[in-house]
PDB file of C-alpha atoms in Angstrom:
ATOM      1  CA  UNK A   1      -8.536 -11.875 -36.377  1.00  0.00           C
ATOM      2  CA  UNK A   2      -9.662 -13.300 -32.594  1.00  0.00           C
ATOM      3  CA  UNK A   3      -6.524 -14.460 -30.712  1.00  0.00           C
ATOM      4  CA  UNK A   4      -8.610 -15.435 -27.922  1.00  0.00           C
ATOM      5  CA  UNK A   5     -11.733 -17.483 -29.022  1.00  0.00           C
ATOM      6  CA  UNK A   6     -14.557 -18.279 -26.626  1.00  0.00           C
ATOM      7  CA  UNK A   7     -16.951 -20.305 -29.013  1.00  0.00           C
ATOM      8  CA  UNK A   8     -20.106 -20.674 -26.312  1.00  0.00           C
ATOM      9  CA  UNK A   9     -21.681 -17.440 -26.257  1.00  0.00           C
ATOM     10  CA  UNK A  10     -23.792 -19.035 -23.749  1.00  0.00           C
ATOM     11  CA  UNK A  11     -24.166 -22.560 -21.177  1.00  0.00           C
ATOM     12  CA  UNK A  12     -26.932 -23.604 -18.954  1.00  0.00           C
ATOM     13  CA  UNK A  13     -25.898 -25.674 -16.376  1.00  0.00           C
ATOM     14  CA  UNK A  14     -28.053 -27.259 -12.940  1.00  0.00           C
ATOM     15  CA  UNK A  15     -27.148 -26.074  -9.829  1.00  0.00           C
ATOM     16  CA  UNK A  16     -24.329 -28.290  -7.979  1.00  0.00           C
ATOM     17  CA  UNK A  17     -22.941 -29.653 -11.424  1.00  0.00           C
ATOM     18  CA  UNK A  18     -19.750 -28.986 -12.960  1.00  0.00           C
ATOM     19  CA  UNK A  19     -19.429 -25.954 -15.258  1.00  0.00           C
ATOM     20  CA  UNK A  20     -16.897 -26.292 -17.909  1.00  0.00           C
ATOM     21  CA  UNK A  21     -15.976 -23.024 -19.892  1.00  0.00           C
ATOM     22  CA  UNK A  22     -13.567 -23.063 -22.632  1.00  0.00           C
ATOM     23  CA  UNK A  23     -11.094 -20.844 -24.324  1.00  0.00           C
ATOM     24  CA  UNK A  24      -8.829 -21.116 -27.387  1.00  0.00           C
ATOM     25  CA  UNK A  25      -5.964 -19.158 -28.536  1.00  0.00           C
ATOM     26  CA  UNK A  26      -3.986 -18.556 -31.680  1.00  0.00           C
ATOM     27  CA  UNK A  27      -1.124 -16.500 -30.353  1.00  0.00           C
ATOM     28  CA  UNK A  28       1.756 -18.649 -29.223  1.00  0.00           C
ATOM     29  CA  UNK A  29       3.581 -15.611 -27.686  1.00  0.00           C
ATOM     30  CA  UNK A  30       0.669 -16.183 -24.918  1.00  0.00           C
ATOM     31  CA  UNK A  31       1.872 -17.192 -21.721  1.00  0.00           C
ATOM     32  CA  UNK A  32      -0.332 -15.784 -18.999  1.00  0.00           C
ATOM     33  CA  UNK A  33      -3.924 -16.731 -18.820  1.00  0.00           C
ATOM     34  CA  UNK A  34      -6.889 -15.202 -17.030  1.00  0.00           C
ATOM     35  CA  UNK A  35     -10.185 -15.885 -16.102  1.00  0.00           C
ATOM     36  CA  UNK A  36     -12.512 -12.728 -15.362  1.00  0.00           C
ATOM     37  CA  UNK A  37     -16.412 -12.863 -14.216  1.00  0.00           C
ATOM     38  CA  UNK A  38     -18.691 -10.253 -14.711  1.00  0.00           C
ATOM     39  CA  UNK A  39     -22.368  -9.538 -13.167  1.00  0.00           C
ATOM     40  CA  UNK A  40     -24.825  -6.945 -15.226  1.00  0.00           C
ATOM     41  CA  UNK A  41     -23.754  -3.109 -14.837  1.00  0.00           C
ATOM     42  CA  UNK A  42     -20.367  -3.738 -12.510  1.00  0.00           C
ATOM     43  CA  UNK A  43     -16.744  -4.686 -14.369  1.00  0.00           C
ATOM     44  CA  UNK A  44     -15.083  -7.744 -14.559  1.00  0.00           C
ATOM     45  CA  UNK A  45     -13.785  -9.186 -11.298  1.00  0.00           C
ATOM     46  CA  UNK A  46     -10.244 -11.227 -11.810  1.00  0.00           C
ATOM     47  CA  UNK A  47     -11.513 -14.971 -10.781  1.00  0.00           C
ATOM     48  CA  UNK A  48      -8.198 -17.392 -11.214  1.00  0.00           C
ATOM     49  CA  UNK A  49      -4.932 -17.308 -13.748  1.00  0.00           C
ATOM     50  CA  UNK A  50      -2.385 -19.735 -15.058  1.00  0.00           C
ATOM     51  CA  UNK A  51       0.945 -19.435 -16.063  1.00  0.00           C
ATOM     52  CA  UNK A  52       2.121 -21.207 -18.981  1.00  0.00           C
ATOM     53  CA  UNK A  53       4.829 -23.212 -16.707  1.00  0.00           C
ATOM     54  CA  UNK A  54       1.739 -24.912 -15.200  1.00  0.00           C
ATOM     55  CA  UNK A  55      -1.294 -26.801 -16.739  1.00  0.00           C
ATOM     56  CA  UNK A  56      -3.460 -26.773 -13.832  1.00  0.00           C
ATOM     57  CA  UNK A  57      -3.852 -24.090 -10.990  1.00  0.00           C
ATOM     58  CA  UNK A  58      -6.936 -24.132  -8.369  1.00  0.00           C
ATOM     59  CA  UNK A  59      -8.525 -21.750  -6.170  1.00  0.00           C
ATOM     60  CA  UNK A  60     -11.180 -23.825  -3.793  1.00  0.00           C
ATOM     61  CA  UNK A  61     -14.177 -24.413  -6.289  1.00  0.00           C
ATOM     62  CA  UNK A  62     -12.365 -22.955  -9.572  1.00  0.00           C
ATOM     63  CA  UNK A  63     -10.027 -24.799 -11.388  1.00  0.00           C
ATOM     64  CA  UNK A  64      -8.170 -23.439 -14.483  1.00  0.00           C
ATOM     65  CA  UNK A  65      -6.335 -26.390 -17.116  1.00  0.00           C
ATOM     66  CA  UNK A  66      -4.168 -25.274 -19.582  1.00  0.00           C
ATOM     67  CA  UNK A  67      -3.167 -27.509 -22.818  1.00  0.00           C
ATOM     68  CA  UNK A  68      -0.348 -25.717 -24.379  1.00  0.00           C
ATOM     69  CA  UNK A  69       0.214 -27.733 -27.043  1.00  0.00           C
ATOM     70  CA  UNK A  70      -4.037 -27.515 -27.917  1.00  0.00           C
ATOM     71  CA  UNK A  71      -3.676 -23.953 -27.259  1.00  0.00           C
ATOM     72  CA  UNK A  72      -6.579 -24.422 -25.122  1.00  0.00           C
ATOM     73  CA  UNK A  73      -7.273 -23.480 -21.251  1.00  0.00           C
ATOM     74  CA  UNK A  74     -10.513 -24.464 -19.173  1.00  0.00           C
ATOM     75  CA  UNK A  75     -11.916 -23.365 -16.556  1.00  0.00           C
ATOM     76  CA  UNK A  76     -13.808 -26.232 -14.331  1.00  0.00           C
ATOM     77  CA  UNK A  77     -16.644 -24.602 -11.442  1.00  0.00           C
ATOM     78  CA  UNK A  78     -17.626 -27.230  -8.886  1.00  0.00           C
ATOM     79  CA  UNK A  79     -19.860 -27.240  -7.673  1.00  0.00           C
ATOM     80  CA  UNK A  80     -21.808 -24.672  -9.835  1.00  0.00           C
ATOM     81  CA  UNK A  81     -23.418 -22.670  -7.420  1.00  0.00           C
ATOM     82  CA  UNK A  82     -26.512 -19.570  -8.161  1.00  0.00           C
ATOM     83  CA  UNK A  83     -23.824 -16.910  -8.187  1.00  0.00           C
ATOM     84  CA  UNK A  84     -22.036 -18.298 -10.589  1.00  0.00           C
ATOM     85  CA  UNK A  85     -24.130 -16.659 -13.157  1.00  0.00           C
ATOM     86  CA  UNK A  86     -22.644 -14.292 -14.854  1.00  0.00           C
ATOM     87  CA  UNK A  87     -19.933 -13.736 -18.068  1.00  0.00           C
ATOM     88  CA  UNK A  88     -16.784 -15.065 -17.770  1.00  0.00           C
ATOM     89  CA  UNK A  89     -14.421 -13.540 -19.898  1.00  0.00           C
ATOM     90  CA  UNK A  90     -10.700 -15.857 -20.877  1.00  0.00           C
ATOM     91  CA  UNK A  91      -7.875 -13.384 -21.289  1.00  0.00           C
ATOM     92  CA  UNK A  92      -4.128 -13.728 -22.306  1.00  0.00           C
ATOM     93  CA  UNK A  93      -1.118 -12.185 -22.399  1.00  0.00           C
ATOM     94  CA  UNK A  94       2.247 -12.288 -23.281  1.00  0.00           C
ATOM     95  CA  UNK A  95       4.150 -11.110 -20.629  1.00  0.00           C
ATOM     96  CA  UNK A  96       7.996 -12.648 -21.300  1.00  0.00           C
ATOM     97  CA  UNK A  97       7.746 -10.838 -24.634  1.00  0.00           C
ATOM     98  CA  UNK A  98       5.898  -7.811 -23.760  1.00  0.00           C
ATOM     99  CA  UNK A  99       6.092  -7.428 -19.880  1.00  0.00           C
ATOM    100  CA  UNK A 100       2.368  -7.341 -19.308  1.00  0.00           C
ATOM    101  CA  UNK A 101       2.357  -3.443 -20.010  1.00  0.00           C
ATOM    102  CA  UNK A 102       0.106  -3.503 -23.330  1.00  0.00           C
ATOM    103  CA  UNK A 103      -2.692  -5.601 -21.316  1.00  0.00           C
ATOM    104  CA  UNK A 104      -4.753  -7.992 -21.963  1.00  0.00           C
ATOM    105  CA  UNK A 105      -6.595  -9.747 -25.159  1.00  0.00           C
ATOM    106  CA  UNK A 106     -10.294 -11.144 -23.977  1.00  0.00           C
ATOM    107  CA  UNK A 107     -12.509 -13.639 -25.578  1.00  0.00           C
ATOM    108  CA  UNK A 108     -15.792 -12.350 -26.282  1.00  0.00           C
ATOM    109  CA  UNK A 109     -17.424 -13.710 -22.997  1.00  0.00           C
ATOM    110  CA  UNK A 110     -19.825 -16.834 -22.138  1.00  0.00           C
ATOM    111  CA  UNK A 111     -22.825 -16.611 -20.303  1.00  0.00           C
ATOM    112  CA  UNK A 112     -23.188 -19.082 -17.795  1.00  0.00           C
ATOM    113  CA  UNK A 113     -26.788 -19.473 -16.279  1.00  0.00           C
ATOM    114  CA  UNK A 114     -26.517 -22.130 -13.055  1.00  0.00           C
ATOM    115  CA  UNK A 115     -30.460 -23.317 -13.355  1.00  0.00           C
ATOM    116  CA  UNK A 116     -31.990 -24.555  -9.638  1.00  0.00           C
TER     117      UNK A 116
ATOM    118  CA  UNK B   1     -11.397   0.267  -0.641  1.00  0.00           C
ATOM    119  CA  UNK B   2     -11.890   2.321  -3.831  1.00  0.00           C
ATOM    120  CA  UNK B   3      -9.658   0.480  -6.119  1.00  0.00           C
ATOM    121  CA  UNK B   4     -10.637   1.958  -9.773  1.00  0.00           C
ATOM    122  CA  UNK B   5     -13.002   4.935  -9.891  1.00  0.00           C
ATOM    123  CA  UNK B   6     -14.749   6.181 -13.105  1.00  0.00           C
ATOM    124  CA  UNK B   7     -16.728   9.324 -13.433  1.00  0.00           C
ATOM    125  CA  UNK B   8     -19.264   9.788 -14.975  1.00  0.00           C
ATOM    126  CA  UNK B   9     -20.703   6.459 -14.384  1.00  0.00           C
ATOM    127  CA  UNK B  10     -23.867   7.449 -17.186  1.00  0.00           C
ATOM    128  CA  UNK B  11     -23.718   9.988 -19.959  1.00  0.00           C
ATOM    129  CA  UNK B  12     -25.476  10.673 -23.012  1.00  0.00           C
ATOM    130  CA  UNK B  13     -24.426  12.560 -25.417  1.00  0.00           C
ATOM    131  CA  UNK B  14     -25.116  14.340 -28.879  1.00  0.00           C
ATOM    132  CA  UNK B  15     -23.179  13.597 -31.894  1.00  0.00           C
ATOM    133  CA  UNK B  16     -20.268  15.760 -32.301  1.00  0.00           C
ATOM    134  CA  UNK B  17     -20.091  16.872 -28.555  1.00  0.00           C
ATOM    135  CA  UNK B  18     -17.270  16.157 -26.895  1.00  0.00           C
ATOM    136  CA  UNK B  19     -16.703  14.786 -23.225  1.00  0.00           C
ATOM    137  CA  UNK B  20     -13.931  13.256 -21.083  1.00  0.00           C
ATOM    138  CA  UNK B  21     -14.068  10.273 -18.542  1.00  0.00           C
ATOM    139  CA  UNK B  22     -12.330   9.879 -15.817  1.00  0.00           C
ATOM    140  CA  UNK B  23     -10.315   7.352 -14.299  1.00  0.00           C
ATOM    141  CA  UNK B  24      -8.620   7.390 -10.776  1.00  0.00           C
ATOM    142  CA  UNK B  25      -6.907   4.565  -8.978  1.00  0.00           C
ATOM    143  CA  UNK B  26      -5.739   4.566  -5.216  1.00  0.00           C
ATOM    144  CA  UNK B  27      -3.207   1.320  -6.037  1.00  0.00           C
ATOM    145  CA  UNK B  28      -0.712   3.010  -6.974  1.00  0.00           C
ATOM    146  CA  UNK B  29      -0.887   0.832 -10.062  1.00  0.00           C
ATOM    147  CA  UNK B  30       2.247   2.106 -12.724  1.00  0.00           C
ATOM    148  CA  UNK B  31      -0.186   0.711 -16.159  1.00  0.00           C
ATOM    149  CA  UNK B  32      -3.382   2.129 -16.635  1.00  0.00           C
ATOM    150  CA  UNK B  33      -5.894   1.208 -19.391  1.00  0.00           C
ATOM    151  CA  UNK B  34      -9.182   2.021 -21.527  1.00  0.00           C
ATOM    152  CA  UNK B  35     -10.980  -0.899 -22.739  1.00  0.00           C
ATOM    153  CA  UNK B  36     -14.497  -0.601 -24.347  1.00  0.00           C
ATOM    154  CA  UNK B  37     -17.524  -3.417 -24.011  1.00  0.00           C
ATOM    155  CA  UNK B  38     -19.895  -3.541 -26.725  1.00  0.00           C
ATOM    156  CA  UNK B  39     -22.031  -6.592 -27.323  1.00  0.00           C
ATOM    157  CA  UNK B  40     -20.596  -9.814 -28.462  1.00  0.00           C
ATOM    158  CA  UNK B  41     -17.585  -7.953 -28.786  1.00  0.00           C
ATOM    159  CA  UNK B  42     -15.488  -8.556 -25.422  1.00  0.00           C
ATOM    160  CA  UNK B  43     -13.465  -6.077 -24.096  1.00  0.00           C
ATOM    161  CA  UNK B  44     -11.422  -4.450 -26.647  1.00  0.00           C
ATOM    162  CA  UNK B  45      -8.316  -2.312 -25.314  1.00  0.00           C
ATOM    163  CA  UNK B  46      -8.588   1.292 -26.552  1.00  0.00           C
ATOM    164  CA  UNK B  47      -5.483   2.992 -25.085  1.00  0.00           C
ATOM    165  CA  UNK B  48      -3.339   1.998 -22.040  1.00  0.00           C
ATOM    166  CA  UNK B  49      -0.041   3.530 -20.031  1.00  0.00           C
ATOM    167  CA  UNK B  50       2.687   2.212 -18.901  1.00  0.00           C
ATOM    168  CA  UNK B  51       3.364   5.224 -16.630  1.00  0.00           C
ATOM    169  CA  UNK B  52       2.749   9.104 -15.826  1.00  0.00           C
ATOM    170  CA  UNK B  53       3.027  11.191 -18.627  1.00  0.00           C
ATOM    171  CA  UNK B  54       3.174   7.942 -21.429  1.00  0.00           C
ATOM    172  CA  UNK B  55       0.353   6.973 -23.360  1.00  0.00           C
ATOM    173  CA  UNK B  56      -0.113   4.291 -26.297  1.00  0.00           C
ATOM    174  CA  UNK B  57      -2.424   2.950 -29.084  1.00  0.00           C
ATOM    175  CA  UNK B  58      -4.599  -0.218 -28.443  1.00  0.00           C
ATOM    176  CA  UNK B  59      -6.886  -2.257 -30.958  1.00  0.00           C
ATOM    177  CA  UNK B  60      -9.445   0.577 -31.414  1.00  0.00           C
ATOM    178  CA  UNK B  61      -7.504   3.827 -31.023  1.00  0.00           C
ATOM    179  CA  UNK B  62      -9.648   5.693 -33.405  1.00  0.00           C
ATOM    180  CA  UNK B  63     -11.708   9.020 -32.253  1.00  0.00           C
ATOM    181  CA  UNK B  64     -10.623   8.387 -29.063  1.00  0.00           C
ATOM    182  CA  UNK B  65      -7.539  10.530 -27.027  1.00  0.00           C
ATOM    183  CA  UNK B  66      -5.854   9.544 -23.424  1.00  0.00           C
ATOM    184  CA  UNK B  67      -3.913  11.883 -21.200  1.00  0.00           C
ATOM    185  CA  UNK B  68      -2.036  10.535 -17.871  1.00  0.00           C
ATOM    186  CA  UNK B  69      -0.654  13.731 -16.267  1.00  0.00           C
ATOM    187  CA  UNK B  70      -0.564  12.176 -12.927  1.00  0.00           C
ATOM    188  CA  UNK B  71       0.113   8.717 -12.034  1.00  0.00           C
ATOM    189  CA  UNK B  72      -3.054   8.089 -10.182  1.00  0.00           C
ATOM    190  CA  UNK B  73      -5.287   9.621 -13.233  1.00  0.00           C
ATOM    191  CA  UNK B  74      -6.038   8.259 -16.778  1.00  0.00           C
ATOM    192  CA  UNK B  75      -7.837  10.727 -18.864  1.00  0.00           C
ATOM    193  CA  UNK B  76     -10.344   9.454 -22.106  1.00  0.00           C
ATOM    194  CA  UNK B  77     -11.697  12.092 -24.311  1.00  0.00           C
ATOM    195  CA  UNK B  78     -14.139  12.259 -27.165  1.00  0.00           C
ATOM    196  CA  UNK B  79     -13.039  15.456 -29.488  1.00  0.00           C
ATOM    197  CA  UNK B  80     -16.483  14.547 -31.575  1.00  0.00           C
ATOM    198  CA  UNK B  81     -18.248  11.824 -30.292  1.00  0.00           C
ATOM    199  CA  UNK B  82     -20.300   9.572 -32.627  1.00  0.00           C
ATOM    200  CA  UNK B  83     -23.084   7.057 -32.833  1.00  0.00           C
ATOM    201  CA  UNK B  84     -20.564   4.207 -33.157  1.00  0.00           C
ATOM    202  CA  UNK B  85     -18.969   5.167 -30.019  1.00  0.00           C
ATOM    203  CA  UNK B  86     -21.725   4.222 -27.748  1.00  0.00           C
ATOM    204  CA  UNK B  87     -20.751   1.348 -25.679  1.00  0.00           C
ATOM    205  CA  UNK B  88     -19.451   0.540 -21.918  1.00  0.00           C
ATOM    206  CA  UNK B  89     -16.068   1.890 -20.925  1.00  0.00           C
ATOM    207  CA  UNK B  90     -13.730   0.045 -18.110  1.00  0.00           C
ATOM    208  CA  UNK B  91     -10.910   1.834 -16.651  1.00  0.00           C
ATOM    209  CA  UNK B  92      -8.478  -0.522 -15.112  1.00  0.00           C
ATOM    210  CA  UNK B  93      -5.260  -0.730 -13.744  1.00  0.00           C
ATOM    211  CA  UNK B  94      -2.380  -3.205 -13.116  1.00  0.00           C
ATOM    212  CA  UNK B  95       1.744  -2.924 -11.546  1.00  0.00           C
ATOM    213  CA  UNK B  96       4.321  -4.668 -13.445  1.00  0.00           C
ATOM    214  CA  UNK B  97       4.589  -8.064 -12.252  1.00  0.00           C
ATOM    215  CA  UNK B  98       7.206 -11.161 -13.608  1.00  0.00           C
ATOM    216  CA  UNK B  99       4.899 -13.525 -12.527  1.00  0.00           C
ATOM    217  CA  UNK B 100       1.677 -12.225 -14.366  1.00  0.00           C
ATOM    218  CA  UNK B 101       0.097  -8.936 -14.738  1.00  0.00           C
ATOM    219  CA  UNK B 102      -3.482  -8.939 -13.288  1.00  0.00           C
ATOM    220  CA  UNK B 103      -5.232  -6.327 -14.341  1.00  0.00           C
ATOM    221  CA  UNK B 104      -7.903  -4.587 -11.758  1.00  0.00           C
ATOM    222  CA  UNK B 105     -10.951  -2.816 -13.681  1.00  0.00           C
ATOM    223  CA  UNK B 106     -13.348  -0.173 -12.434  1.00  0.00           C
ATOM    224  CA  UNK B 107     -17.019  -0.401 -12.480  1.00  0.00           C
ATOM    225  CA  UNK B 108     -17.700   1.124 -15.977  1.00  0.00           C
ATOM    226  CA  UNK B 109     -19.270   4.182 -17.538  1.00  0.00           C
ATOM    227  CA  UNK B 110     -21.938   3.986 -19.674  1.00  0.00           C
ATOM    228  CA  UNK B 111     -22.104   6.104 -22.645  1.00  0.00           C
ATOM    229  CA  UNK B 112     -25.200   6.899 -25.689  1.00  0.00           C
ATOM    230  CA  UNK B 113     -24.334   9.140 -28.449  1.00  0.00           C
ATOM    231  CA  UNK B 114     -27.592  10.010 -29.998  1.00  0.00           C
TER     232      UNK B 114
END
């Protein structure tokens, strides 16, 4: 049974658009939210979080948007640049309950492919 | 700037042989984890530890043992390795944090059992 849920396995997007990923959860012990990208044959980088006392953080072109109530983050690229290909992975966790110690559960990834 | 380290980063092996990765981090990171990639699976958590000489079950414990004799080290062996085990393996590591635990991966090792 997916807690996390990533439902795009892939999303083509031009260059200099907006990229919108999305991520859905079942667990409502979650309360820490990740975003992770990942190029061919290296391991996921951490990109931007979200704690469950916000519902929006930003880090210069990412933005992350959580809807608790949905049980359903987002994570916003703009402008979507050539890099920007790559997975990105949504994780969770529940750290009040469990501290952060038994690590994360990840969605099964979306491909994002930033076209010229 | 090593960060996470994992050794070997290729290996293939032949059913029923056994091997060990390893996993070093220079953080000084107190949890440690093994998480396994295999396609249009995500990363599934295979054993983590919370500190030196602790270990624990993940989602997909099975044929797999973890040792963490030193704080810096986590340990993954394969007693008998199998078909069904080949996949990508991240180490990764993380320090207990109130405000969110962001976990820190390594660069993966990748692993045929033929």
């Amino acid at each position: 049974d997916q807690q996390v849920k990533q439902n795009s396995p892939s999303l083509r997007v031009q260059e200099g658009r907006i990229s919108i990923l999305n991520c859905d959860y079942t667990n409502s012990m979650f309360d820490y939210f990740l975003w992770y990208k990942k190029y061919p044959a290296e391991g996921p980088t951490f990109l931007i979080s979200i704690s469950s006392i916000k519902d929006k953080n930003e880090d210069g072109r990412f933005t992350v948007f959580l809807n608790k109530s949905a049980k359903h983050l987002s994570l916003h690229i703009v402008p979507s640049q050539p890099g920007d290909s790559a997975v990105y992975f949504c994780a969770a966790s529940a750290l009040l309950t469990g501290g952060g110690a038994d690590g994360l559960t990840f969605g099964k990834g979306t491909h994002l492919i930033i076209q010229p | 700037n090593a960060g996470v380290t994992q050794t070997p980063k290729f290996r293939v092996l032949k059913t029923g042989q056994s091997m060990t990765l390893l996993c070093a981090q220079d953080m000084n990171h107190e949890y440690m984890y093994w998480y396994r990639q295999d396609p249009g699976m995500g990363l599934r958590l295979i054993h983590y530890s919370v500190g030196e000489g602790t270990t624990a079950k993940g989602e997909v414990p099975d044929g797999y043992n973890v040792s963490r004799l030193k704080k810096q080290n986590f340990l993954l062996g394969l007693e008998s390795a199998a078909p069904s085990q080949t996949s990508v393996y991240f180490c990764a590591s993380s320090r207990p944090q109130r405000s969110g635990n962001t976990i820190y991966f390594g660069e993966g090792s990748w692993l045929t059992v033929v």
